[in-house]
Tab-separated table of C-alpha atoms and ligand atoms in Angstrom:
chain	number	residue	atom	x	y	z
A	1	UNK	CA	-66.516	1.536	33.283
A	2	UNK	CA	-68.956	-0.643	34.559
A	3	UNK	CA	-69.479	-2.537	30.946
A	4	UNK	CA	-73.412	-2.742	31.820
A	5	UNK	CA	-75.052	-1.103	28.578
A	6	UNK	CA	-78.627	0.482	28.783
A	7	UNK	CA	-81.390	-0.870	26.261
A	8	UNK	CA	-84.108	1.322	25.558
A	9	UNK	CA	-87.787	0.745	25.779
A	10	UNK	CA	-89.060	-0.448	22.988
A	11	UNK	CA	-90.838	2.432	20.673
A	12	UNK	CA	-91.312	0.937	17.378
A	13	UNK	CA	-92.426	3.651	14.625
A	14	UNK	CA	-95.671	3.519	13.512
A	15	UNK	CA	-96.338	1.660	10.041
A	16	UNK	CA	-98.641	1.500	7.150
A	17	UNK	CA	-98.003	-2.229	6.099
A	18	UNK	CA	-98.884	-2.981	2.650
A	19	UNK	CA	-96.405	-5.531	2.257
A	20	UNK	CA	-97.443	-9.273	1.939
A	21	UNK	CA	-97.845	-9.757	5.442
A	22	UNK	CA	-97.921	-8.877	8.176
A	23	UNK	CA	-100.417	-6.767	8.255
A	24	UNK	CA	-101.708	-3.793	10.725
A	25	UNK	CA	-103.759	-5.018	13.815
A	26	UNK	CA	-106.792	-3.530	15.143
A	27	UNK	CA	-106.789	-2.333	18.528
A	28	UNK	CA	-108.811	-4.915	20.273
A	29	UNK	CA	-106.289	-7.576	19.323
A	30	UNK	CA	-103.732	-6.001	20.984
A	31	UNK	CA	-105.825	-5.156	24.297
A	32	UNK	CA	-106.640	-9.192	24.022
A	33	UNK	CA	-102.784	-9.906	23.739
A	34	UNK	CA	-102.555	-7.528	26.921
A	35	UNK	CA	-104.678	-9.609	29.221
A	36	UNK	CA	-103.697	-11.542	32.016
A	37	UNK	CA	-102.777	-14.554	31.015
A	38	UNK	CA	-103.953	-17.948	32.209
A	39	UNK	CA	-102.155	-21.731	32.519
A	40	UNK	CA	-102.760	-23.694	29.178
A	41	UNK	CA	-105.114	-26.127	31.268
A	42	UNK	CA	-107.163	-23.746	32.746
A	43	UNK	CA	-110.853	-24.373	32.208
A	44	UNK	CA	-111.395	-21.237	31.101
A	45	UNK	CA	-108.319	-21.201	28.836
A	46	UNK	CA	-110.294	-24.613	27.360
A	47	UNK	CA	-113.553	-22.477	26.339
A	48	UNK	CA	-111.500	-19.970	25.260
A	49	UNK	CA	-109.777	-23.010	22.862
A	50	UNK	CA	-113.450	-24.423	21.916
A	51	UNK	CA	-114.220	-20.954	20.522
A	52	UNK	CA	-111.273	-20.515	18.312
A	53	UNK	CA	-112.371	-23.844	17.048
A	54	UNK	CA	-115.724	-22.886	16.225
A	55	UNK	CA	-114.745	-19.702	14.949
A	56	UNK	CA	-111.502	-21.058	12.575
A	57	UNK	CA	-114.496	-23.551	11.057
A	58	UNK	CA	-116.553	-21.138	10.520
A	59	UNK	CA	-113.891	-18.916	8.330
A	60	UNK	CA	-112.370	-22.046	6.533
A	61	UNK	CA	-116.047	-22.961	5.992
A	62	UNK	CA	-116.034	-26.352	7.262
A	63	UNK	CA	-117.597	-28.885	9.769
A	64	UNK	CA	-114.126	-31.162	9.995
A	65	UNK	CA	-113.450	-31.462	13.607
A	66	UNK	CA	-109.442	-31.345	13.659
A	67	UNK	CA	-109.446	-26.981	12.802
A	68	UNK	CA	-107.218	-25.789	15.085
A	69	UNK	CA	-104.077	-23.275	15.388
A	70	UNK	CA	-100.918	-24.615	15.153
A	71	UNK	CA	-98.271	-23.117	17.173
A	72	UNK	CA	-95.609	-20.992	14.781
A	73	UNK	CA	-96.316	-19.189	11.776
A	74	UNK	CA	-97.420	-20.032	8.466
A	75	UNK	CA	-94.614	-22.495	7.588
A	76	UNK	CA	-95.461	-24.535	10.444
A	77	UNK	CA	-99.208	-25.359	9.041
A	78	UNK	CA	-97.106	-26.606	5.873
A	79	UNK	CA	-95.017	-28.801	7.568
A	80	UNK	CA	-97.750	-30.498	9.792
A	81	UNK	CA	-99.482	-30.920	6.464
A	82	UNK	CA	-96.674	-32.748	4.778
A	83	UNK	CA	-94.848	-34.491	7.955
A	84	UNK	CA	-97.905	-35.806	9.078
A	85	UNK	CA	-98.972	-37.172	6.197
A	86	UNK	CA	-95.935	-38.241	3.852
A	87	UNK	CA	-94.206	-41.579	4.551
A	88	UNK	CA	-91.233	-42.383	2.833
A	89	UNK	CA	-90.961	-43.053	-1.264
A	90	UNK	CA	-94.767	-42.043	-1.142
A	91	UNK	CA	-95.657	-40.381	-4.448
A	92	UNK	CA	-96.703	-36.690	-4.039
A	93	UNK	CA	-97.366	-34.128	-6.725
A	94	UNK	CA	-96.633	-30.162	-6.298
A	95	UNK	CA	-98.033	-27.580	-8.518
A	96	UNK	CA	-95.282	-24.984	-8.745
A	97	UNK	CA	-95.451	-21.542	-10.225
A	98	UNK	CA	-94.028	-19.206	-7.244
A	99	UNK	CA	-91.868	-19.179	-4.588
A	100	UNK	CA	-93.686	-20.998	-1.714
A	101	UNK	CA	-94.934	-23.384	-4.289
A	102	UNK	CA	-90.959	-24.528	-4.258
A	103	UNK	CA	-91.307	-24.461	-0.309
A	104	UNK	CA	-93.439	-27.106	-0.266
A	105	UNK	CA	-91.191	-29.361	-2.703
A	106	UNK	CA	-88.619	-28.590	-0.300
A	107	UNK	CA	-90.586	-29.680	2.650
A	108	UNK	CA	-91.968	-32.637	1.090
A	109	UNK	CA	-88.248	-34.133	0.204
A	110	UNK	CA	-87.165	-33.753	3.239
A	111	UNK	CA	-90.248	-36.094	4.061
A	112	UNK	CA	-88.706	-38.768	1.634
A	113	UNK	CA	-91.474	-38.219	-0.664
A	114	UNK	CA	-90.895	-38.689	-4.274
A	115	UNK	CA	-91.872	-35.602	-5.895
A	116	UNK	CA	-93.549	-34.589	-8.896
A	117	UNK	CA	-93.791	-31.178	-9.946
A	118	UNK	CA	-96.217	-29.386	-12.300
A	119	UNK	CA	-94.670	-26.500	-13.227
A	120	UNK	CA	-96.003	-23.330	-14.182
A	121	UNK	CA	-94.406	-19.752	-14.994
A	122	UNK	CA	-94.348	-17.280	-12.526
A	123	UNK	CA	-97.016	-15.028	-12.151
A	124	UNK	CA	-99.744	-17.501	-13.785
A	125	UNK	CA	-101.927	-20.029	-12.943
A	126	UNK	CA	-101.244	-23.511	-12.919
A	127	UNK	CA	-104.040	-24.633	-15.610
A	128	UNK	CA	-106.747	-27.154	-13.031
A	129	UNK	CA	-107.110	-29.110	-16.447
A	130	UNK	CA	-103.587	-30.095	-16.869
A	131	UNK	CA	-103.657	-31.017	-12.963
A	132	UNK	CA	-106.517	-33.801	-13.555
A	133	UNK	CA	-104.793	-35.010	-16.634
A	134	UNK	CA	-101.555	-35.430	-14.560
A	135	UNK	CA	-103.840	-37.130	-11.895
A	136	UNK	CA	-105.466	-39.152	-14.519
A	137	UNK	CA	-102.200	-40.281	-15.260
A	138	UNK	CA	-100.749	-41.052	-11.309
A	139	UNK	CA	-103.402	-42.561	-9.366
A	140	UNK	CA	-101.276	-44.098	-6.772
A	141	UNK	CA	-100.325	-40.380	-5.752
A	142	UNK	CA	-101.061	-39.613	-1.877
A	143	UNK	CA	-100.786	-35.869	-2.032
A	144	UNK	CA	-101.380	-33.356	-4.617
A	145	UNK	CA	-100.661	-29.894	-3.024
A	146	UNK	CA	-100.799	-26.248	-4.727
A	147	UNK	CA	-100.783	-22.698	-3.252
A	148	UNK	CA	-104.083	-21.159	-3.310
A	149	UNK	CA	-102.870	-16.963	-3.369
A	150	UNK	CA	-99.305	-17.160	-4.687
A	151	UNK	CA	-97.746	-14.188	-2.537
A	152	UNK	CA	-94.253	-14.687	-3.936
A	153	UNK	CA	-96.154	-13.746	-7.764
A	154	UNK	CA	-99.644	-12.314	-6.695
A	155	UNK	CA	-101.558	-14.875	-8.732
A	156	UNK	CA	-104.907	-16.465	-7.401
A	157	UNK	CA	-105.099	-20.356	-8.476
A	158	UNK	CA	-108.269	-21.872	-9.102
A	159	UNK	CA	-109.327	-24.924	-7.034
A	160	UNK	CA	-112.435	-26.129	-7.278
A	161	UNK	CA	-112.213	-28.327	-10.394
A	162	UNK	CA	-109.140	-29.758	-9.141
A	163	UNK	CA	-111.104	-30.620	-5.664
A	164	UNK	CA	-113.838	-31.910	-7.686
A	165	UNK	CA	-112.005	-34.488	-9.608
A	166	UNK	CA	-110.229	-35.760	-6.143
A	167	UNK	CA	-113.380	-35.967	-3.877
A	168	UNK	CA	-113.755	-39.801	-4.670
A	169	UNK	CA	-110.309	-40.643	-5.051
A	170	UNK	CA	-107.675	-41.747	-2.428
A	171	UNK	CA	-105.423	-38.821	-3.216
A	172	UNK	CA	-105.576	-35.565	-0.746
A	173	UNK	CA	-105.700	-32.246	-1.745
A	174	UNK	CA	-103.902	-30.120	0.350
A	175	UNK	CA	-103.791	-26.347	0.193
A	176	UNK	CA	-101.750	-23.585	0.951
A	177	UNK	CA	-104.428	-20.688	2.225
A	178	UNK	CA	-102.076	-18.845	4.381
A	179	UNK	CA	-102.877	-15.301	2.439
A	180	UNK	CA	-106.173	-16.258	1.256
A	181	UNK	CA	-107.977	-16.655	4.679
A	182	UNK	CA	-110.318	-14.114	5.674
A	183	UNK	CA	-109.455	-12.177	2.216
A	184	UNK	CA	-110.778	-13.592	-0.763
A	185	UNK	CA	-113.628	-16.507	-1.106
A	186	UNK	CA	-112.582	-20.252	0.143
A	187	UNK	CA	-114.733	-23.127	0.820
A	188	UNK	CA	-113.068	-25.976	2.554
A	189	UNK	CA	-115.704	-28.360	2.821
A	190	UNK	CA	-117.064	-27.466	-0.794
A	191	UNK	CA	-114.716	-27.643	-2.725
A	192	UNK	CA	-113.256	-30.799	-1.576
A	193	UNK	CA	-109.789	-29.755	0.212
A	194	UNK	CA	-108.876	-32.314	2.645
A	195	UNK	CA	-106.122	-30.536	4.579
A	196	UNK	CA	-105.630	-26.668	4.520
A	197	UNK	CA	-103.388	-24.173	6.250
A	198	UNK	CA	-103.145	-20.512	6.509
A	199	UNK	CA	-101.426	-17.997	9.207
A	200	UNK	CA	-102.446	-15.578	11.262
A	201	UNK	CA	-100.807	-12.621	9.970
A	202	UNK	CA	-102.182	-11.745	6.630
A	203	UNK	CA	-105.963	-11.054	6.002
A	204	UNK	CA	-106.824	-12.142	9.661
A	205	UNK	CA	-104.824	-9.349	10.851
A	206	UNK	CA	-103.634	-10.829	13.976
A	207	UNK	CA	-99.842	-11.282	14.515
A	208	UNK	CA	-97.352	-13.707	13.439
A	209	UNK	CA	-97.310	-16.693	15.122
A	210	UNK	CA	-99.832	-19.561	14.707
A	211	UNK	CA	-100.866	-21.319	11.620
A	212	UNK	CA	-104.410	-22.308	11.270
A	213	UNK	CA	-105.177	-25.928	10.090
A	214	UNK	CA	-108.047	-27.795	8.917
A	215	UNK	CA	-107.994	-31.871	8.562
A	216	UNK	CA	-110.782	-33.518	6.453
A	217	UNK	CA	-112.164	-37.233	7.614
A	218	UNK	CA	-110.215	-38.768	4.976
A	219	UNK	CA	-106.851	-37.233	5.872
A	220	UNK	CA	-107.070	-38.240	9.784
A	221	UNK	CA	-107.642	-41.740	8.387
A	222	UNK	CA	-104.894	-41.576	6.570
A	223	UNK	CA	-102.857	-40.187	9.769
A	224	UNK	CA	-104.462	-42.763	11.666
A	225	UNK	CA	-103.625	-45.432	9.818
A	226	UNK	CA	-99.753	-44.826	9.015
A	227	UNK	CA	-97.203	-47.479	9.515
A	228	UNK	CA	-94.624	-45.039	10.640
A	229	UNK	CA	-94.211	-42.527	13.677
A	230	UNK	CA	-94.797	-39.024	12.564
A	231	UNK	CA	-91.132	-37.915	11.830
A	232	UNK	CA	-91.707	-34.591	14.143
A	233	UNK	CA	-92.726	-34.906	17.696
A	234	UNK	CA	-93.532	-30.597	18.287
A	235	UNK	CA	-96.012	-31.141	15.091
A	236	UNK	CA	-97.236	-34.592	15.416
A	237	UNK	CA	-100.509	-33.759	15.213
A	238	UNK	CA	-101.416	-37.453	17.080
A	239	UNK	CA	-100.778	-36.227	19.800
A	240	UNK	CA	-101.216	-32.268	19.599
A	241	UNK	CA	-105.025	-33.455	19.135
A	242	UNK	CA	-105.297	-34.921	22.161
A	243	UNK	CA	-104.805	-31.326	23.580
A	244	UNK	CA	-107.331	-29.649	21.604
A	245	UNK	CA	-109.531	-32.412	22.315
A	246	UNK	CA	-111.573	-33.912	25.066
A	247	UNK	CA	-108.652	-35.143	26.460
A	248	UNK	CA	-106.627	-31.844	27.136
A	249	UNK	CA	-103.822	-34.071	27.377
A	250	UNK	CA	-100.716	-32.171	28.038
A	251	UNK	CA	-97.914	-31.726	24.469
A	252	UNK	CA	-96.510	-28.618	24.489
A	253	UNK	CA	-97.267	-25.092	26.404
A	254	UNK	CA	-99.808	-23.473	24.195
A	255	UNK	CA	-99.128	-19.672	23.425
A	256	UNK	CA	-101.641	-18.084	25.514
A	257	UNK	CA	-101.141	-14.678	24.563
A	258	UNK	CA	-101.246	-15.578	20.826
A	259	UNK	CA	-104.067	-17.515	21.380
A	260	UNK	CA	-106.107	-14.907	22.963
A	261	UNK	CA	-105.022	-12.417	19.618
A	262	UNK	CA	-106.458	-14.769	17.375
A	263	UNK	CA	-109.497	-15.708	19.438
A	264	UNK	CA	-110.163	-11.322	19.329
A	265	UNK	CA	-108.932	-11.468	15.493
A	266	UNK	CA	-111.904	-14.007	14.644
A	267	UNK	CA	-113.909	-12.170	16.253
A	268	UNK	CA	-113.625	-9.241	14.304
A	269	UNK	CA	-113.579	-11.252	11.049
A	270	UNK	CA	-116.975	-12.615	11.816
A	271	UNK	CA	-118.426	-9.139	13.345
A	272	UNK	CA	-117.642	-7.947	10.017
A	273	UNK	CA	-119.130	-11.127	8.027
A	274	UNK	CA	-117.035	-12.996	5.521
A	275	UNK	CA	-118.758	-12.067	2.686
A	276	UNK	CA	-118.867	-8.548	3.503
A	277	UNK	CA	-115.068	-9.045	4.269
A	278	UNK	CA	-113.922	-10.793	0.922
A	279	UNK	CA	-115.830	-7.792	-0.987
A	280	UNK	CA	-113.962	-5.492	0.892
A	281	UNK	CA	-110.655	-6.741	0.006
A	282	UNK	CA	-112.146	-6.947	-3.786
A	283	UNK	CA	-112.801	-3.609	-4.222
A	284	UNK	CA	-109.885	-1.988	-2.315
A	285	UNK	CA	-107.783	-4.519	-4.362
A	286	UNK	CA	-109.180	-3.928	-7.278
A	287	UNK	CA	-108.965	0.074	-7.198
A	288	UNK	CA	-105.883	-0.079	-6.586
A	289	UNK	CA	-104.897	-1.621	-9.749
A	290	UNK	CA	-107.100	0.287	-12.072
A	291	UNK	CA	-105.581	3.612	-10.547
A	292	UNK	CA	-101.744	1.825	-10.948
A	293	UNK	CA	-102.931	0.960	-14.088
A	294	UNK	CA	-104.039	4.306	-15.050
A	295	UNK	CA	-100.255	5.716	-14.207
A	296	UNK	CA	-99.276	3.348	-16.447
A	297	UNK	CA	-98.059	0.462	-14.458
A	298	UNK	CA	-98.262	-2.999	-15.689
A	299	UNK	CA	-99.981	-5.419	-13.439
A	300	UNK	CA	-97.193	-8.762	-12.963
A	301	UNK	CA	-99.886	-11.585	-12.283
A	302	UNK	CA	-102.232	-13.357	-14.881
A	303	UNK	CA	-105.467	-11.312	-15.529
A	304	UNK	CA	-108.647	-12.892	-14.371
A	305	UNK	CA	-106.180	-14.424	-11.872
A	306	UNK	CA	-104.968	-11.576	-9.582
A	307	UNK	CA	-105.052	-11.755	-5.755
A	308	UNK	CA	-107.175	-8.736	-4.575
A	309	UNK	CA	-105.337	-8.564	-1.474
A	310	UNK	CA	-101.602	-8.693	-3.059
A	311	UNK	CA	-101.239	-6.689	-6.306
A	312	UNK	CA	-98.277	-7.443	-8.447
A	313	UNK	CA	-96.658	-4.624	-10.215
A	314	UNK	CA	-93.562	-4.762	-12.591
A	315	UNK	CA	-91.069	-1.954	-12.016
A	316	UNK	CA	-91.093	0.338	-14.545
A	317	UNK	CA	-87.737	0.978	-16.068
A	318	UNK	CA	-85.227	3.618	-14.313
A	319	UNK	CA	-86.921	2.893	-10.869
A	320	UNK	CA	-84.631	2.329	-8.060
A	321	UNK	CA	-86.311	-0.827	-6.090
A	322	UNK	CA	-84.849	-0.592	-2.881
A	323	UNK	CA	-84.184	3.035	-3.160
A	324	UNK	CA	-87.920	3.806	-3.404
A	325	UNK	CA	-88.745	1.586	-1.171
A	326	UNK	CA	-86.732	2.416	1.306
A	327	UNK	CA	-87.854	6.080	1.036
A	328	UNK	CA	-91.592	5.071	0.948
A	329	UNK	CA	-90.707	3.466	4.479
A	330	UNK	CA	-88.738	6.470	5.956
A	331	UNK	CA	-90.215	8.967	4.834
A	332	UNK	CA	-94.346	7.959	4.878
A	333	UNK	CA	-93.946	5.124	6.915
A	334	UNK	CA	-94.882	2.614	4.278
A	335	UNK	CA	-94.301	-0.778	3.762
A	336	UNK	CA	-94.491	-2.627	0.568
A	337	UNK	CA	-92.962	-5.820	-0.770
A	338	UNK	CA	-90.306	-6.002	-3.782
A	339	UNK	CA	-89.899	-9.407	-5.405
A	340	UNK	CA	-88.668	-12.497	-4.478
A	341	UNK	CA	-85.983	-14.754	-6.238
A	342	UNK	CA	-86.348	-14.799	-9.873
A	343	UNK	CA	-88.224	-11.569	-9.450
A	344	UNK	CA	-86.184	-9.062	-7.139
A	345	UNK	CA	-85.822	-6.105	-8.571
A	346	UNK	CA	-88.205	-6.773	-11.051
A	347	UNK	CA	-91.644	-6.360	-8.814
A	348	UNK	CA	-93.210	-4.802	-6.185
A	349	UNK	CA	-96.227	-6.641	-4.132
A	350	UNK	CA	-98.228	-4.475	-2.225
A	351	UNK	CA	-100.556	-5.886	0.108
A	352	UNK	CA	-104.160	-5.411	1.033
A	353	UNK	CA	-104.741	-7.313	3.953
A	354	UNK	CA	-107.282	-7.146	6.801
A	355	UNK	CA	-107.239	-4.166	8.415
A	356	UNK	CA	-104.674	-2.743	6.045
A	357	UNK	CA	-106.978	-2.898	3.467
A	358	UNK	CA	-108.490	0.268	3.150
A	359	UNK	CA	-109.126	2.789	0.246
A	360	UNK	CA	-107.265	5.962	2.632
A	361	UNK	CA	-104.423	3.687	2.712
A	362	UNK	CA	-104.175	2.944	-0.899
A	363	UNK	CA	-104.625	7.157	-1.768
A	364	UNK	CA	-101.683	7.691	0.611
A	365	UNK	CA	-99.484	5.027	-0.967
A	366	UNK	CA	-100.487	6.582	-4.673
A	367	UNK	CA	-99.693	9.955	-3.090
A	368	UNK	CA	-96.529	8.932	-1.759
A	369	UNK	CA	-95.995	7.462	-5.622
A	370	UNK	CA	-96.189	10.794	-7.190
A	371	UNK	CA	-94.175	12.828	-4.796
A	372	UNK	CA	-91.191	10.110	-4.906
A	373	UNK	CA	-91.330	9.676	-8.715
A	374	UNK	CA	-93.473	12.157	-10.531
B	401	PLP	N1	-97.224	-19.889	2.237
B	401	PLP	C1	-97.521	-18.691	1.700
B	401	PLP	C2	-98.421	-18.636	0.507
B	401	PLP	C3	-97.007	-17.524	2.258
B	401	PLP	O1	-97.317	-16.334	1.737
B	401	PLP	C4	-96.169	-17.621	3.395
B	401	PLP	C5	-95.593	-16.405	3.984
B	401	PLP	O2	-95.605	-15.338	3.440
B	401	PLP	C6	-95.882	-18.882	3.921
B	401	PLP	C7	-96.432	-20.007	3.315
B	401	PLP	C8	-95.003	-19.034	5.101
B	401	PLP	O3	-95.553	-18.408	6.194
B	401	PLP	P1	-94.652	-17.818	7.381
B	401	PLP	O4	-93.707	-16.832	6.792
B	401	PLP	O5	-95.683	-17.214	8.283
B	401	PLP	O6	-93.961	-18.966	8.010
């Protein structure tokens, strides 16, 4: 026996995915992944950088200059939010009410920050009142940080008064936006967020891999003017915007391929038009929980607060989670979400995202529904 085993060619079976992310991808993005690549220094590779640029400002609806991709997925624009910024015993407040709300605390602790938490039930919105009374309270905080579309609970949090009460104070406002990009309305520059991060997987359809960012004048002063080194070199973003720069100084090999995907994802997002986009994901989102509603199926998240491109629904009693789900997958070649932590086996999230996020796809998924459970 010659011990040498064979591996197959890769023929991955085709998918509906209506989970929280990823999402499907349009053609053209894979074509654009498909092209030749070129070095990470080419000039042409450098237009190709200016463009994403202009395009990510354009879509986080902002003039700051430092809007680029970060190399990795959505976690990765999290942590260059918080290492960059967070020095040791430096006060920072978290509003929690979901899963990736409790990411950040992690992250941020392992920055040395002390951490404050506002704490909210799962599924609801953190109220933007009790924020600015907390704020009211703790002036001398650096960072208050929240998750604007909770995917872990499917609830949308309100920002704007929160962003409003910290545009003249020395606190940032950092947000989460890695599902609400390109699905559902946010204004950077408006409503006063000084850093914000998304990914590139969710309502940008493009695939995992790089993590949007977007720094405000006041939080590159503040990165400017730290007394310590940022604690990781790969995201220190000192030096990683000396790349994206006029510099092009050389930090790290920039994903090429990836890069080209998300340059052909903007693309599309602004062929289509944001606003057109964000109604899009509205009404898809929201017929699909007036018809789950109309079976009968409560909807998980806050109302007035739900995500239209993640529905929440709570399992109704005598259905098999990860049975159904796993036939849904095998058998129609769907992919939805269940719940995570405190709510496995309680929900399902179903996702809406970019080019997922069509009314065919919800009809098969209710379709699917009633053949696997009456
Ligand atoms: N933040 C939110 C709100 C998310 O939904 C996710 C991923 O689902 C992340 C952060 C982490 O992103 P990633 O899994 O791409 O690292």
């Amino acid at each position: 026996m010659s011990g040498l085993r064979r591996f197959n060619e890769l023929r991955p079976p085709e998918r509906i995915l209506m989970g929280p992310g990823p999402s499907n991808i349009n053609y053209r993005v894979y074509k654009a992944m498909s092209t030749p690549i070129l070095g990470h220094l080419d000039p042409d590779f450098m237009s190709v950088m200016d463009e994403i640029c202009e395009m990510l400002r354009l879509v986080f609806k902002t003039r700051n200059r430092l809007t680029i991709p970060i190399s990795g997925t959505g976690s990765s624009g999290m942590e260059t939010a918080f290492v960059n910024l967070i020095e040791p015993e430096d006060k920072v407040i978290i509003g929690v009410n979901g899963l990736f709300g409790e990411r950040m605390v992690d992250v941020a602790l392992r920055c040395g920050a002390r951490v404050f938490r506002i704490d909210e039930e799962w599924g609801k919105i953190i109220d933007p009142g009790r924020v600015v009374d907390t704020l009211v309270k703790h002036p001398d905080t650096k960072i208050f940080a929240i998750v604007h579309a909770e995917t872990s609970t499917g609830a949308k949090q309100p920002l704007e008064e929160i962003g409003a009460f910290l545009r003249d104070k020395d606190t940032l406002f950092v947000v989460d936006a890695v599902t609400s990009l390109g699905g559902c309305e946010l204004k950077v520059d408006e409503w006063g967020i000084d850093v914000c991060y998304s990914g590139t997987q969710k309502c940008l359809s493009v695939p995992p891999g790089l993590s949007p960012i977007t720094l405000s004048e006041k939080a590159l002063y503040i990165l400017h003017s730290k007394r310590s080194r940022v604690q990781s070199w790969y995201l220190d973003l000192t030096l990683i915007e000396r790349y994206w720069g006029e510099e092009r100084f050389y930090h790290h090999t920039a994903p090429v391929s990836m890069l080209f995907a998300l340059h052909e994802g903007l693309r599309i997002v602004l062929e289509e038009g944001m606003e057109r986009r964000i109604e899009r994901h509205q009404t898809v989102g929201d017929y699909l929980k007036t018809r789950l509603q109309e079976l009968g199926w409560e909807l998980f998240a806050q109302e007035g607060y739900r995500l239209p491109m993640l529905t929440s629904v709570v399992l109704p009693n005598g259905v098999d989670d990860a049975k159904l789900r796993t036939r849904l997958l095998r058998d129609y070649g769907i992919e939805i979400g269940g719940g995570l932590g405190k709510t496995k086996g309680r929900i399902w999230r179903i996702g809406l995202m970019g080019e997922t996020c069509k009314r065919q796809n919800v009809e098969l998924f209710l379709l699917a529904l009633k053949e696997l459970i009456g």
